[in-house]
Coordinates of N, CA, C and O in Angstrom, one line a residue:
X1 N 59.1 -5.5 -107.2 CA 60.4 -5.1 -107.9 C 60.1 -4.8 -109.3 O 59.4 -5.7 -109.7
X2 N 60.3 -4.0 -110.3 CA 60.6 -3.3 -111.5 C 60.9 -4.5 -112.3 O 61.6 -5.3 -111.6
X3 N 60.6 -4.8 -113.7 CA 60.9 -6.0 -113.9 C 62.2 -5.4 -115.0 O 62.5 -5.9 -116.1
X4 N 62.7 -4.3 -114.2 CA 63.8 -4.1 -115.1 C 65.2 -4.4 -114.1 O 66.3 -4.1 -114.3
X5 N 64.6 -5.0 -113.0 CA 65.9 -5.1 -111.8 C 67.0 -5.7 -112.2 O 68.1 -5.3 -111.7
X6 N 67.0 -6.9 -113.2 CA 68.5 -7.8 -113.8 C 68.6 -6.7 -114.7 O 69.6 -6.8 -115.5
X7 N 68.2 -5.9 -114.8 CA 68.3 -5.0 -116.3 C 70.0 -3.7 -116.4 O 71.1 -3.7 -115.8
X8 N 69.5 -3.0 -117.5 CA 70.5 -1.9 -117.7 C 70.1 -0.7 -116.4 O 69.1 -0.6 -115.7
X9 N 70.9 -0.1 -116.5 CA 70.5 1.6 -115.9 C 69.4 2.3 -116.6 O 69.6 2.3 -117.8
X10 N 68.5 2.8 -116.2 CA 67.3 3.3 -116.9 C 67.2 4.8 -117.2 O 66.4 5.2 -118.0
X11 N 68.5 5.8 -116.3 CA 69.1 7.1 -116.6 C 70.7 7.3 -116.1 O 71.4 6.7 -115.4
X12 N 70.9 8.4 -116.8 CA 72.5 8.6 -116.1 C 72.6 8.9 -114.6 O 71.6 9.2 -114.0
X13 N 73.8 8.7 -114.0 CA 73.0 9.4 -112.8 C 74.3 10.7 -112.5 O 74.4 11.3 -111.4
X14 N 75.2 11.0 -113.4 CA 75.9 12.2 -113.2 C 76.8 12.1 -112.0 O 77.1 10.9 -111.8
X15 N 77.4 13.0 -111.1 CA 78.2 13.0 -110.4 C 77.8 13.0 -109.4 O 77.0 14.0 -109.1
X16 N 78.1 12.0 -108.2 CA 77.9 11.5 -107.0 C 77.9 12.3 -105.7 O 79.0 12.4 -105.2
X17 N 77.1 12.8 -105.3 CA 77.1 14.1 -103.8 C 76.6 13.2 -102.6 O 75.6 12.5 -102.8
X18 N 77.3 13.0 -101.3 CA 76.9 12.4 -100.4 C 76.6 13.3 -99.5 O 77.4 14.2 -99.3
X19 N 75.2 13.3 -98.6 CA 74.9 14.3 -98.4 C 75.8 14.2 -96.0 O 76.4 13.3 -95.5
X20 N 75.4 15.2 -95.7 CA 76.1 15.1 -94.8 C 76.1 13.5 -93.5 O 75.5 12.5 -94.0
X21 N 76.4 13.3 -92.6 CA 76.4 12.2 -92.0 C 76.1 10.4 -93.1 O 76.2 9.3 -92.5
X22 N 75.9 10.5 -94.0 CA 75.8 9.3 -94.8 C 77.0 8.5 -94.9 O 76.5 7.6 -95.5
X23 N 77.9 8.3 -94.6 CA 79.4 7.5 -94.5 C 79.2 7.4 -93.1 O 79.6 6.3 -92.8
X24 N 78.9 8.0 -92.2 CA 79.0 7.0 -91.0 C 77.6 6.4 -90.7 O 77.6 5.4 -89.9
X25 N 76.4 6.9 -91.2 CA 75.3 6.1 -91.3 C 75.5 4.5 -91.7 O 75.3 3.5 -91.0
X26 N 76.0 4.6 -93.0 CA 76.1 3.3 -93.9 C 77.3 2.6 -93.2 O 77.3 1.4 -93.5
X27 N 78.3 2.9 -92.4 CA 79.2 2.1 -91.5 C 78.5 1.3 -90.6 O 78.7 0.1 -90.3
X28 N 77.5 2.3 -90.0 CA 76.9 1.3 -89.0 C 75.6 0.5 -89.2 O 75.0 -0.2 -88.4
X29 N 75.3 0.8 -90.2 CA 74.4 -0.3 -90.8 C 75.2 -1.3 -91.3 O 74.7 -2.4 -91.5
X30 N 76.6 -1.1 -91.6 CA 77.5 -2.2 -92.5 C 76.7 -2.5 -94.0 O 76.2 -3.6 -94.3
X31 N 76.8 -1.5 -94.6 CA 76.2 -1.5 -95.5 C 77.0 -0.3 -97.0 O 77.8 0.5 -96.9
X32 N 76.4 -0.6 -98.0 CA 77.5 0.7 -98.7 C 76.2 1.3 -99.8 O 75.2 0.7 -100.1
X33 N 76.6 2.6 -100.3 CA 75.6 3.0 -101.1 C 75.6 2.8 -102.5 O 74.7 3.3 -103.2
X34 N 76.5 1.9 -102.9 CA 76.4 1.4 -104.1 C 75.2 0.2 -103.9 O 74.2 0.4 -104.5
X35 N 75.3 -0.5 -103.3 CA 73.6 -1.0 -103.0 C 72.4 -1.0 -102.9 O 71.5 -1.9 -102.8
X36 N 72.3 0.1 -103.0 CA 71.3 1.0 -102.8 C 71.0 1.7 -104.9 O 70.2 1.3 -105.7
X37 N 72.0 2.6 -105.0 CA 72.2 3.2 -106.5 C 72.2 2.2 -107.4 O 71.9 2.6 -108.5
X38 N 72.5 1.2 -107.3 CA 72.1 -0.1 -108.5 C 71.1 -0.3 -108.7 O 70.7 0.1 -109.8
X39 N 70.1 -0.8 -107.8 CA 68.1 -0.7 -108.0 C 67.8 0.8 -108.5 O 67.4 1.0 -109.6
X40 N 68.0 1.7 -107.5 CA 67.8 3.1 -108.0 C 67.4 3.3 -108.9 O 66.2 3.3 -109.1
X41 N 68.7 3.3 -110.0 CA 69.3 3.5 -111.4 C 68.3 2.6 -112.4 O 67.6 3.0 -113.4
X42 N 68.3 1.3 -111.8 CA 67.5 0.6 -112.3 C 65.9 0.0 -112.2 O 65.4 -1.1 -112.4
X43 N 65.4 1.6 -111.6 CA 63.8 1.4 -111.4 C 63.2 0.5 -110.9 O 62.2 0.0 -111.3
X44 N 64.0 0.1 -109.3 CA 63.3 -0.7 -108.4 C 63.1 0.1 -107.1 O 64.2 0.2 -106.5
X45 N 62.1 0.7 -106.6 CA 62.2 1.8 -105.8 C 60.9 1.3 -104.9 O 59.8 1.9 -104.6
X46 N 61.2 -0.1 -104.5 CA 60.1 -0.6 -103.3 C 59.5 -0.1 -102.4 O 58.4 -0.5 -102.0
X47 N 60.1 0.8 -101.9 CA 59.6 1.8 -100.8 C 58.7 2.7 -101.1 O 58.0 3.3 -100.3
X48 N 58.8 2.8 -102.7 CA 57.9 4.1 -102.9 C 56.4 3.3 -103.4 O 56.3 2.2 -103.9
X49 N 55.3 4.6 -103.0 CA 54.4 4.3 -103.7 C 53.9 4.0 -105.1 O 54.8 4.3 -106.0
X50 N 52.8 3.3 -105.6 CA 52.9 2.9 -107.3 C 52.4 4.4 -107.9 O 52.9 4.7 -109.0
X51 N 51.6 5.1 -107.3 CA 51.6 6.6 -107.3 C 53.5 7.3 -107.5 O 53.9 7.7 -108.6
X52 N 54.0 7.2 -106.7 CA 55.7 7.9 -106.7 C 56.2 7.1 -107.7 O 56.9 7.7 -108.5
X53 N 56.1 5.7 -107.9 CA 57.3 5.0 -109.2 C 56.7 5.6 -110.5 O 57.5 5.8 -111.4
X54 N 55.2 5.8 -110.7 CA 55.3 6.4 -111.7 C 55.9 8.0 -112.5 O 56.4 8.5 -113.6
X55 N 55.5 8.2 -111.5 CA 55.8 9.7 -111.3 C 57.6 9.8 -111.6 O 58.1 10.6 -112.3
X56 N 58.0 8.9 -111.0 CA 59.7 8.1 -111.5 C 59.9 8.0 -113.1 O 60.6 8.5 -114.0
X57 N 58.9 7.1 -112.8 CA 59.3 6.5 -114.7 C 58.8 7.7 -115.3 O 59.6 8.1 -116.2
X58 N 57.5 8.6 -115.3 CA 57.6 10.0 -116.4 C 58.5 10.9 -116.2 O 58.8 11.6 -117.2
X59 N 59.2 11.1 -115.3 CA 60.5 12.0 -115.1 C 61.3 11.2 -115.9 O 61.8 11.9 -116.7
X60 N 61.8 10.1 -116.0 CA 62.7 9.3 -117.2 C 62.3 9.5 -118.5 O 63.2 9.7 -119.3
X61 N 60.9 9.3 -118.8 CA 60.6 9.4 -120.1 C 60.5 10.7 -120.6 O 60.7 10.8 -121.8
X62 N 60.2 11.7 -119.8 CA 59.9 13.2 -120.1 C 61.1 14.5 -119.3 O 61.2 15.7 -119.4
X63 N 61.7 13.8 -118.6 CA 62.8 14.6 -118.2 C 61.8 15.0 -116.5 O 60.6 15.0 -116.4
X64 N 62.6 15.2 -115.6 CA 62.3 15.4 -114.3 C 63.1 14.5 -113.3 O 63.7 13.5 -113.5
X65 N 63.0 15.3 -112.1 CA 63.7 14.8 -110.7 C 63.1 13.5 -110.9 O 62.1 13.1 -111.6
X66 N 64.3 12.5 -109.7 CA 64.0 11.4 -109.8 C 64.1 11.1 -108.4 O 65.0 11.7 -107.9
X67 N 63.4 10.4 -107.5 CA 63.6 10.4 -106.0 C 62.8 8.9 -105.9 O 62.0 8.3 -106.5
X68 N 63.8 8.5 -104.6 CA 63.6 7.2 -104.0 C 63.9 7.2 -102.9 O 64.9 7.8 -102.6
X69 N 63.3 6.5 -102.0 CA 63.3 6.0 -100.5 C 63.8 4.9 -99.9 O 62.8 4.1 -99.8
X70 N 65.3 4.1 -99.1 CA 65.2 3.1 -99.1 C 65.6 3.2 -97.5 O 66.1 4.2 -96.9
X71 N 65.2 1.5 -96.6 CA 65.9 1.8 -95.5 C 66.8 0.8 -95.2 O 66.9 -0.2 -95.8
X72 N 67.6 1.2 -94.0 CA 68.7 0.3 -94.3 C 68.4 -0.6 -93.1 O 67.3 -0.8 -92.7
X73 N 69.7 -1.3 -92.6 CA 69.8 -2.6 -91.7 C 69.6 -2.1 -90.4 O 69.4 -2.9 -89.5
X74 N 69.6 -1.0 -90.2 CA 69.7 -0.6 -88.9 C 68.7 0.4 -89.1 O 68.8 1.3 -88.4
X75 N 68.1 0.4 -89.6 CA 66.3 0.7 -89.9 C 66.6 2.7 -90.2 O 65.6 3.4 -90.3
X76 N 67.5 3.3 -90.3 CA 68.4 4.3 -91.1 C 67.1 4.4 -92.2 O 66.4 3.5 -92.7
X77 N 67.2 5.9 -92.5 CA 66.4 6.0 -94.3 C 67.4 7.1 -95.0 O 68.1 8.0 -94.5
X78 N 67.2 6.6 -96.4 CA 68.3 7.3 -96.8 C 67.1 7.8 -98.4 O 66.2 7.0 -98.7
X79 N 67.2 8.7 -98.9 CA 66.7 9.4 -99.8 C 68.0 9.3 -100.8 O 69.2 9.6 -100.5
X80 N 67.5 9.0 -101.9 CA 68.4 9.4 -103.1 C 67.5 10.3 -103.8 O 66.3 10.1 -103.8
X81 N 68.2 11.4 -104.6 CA 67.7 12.0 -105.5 C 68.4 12.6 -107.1 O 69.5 13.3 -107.0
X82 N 67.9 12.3 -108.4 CA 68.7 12.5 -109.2 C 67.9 13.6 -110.3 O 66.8 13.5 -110.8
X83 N 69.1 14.9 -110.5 CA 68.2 15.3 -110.8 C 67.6 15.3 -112.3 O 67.6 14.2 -113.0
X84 N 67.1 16.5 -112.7 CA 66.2 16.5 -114.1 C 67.4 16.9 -115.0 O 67.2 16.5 -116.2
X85 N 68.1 17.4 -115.0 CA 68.8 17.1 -116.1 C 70.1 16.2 -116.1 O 70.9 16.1 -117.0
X86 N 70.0 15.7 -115.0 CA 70.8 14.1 -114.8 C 72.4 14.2 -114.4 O 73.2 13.3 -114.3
X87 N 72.6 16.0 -114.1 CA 74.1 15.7 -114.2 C 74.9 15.5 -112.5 O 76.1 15.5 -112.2
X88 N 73.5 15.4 -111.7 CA 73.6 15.1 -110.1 C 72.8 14.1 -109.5 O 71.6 13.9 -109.9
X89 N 73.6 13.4 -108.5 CA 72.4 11.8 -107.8 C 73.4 12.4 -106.5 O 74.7 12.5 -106.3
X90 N 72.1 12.9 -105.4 CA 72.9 12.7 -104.3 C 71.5 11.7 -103.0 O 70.3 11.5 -102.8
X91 N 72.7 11.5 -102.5 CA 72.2 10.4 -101.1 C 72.0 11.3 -100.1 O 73.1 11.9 -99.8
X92 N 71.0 11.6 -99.4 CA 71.0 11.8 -98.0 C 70.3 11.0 -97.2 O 69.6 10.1 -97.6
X93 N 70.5 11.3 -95.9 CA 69.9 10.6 -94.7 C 68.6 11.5 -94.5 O 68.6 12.7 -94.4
X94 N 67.6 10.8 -94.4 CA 66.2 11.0 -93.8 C 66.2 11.2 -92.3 O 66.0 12.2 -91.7
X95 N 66.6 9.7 -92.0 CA 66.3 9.8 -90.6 C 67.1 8.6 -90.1 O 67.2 7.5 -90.6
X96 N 67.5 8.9 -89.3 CA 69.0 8.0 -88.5 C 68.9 7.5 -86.8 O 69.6 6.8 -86.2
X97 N 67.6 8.1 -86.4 CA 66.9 7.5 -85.3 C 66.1 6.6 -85.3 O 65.1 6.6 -86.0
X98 N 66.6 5.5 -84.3 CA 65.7 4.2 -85.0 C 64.7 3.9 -83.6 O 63.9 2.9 -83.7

């Protein structure tokens, strides 16, 4: 975990796009995506490689896409992605077969 996890937001994340099937994904995981966009935001992106989180944190410090991988309770993957000039973060589903 990022040792910025109790921390602030580390970018904006702009206006919220949910990409298709994601609200009934996250129903049946019982789960919600604000859960998920909290770590996000705040540079805990466990699923990714230490190769991908950096690649994360230079898109923060130098501007660039921001992407993360998480999965859910019902083993569901959901991709967030925010972009490089920060004024879009949308959620989609990866993969929903488990």
């Amino acid at each position: 975990m990022n040792d910025n996890s109790k921390g602030t937001r580390l970018f904006p994340l702009g206006k919220l796009k949910l990409g298709p099937n994601l609200v009934e994904i996250l129903e049946e995981a019982d789960e919600y995506g604000i859960d998920y966009l909290k770590p996000y935001a705040k540079g805990d992106w466990p699923e990714m490689t230490p190769e991908q989180q950096e690649k994360n944190r230079l898109a923060i410090e130098n501007g660039g896409e921001i992407y993360a991988e998480y999965t859910l309770a019902n083993c569901a993957r959901i991709a967030i992605t925010t972009t490089a000039d920060r004024s879009t973060t949308t959620i989609n589903v990866l993969d929903s077969d488990c």
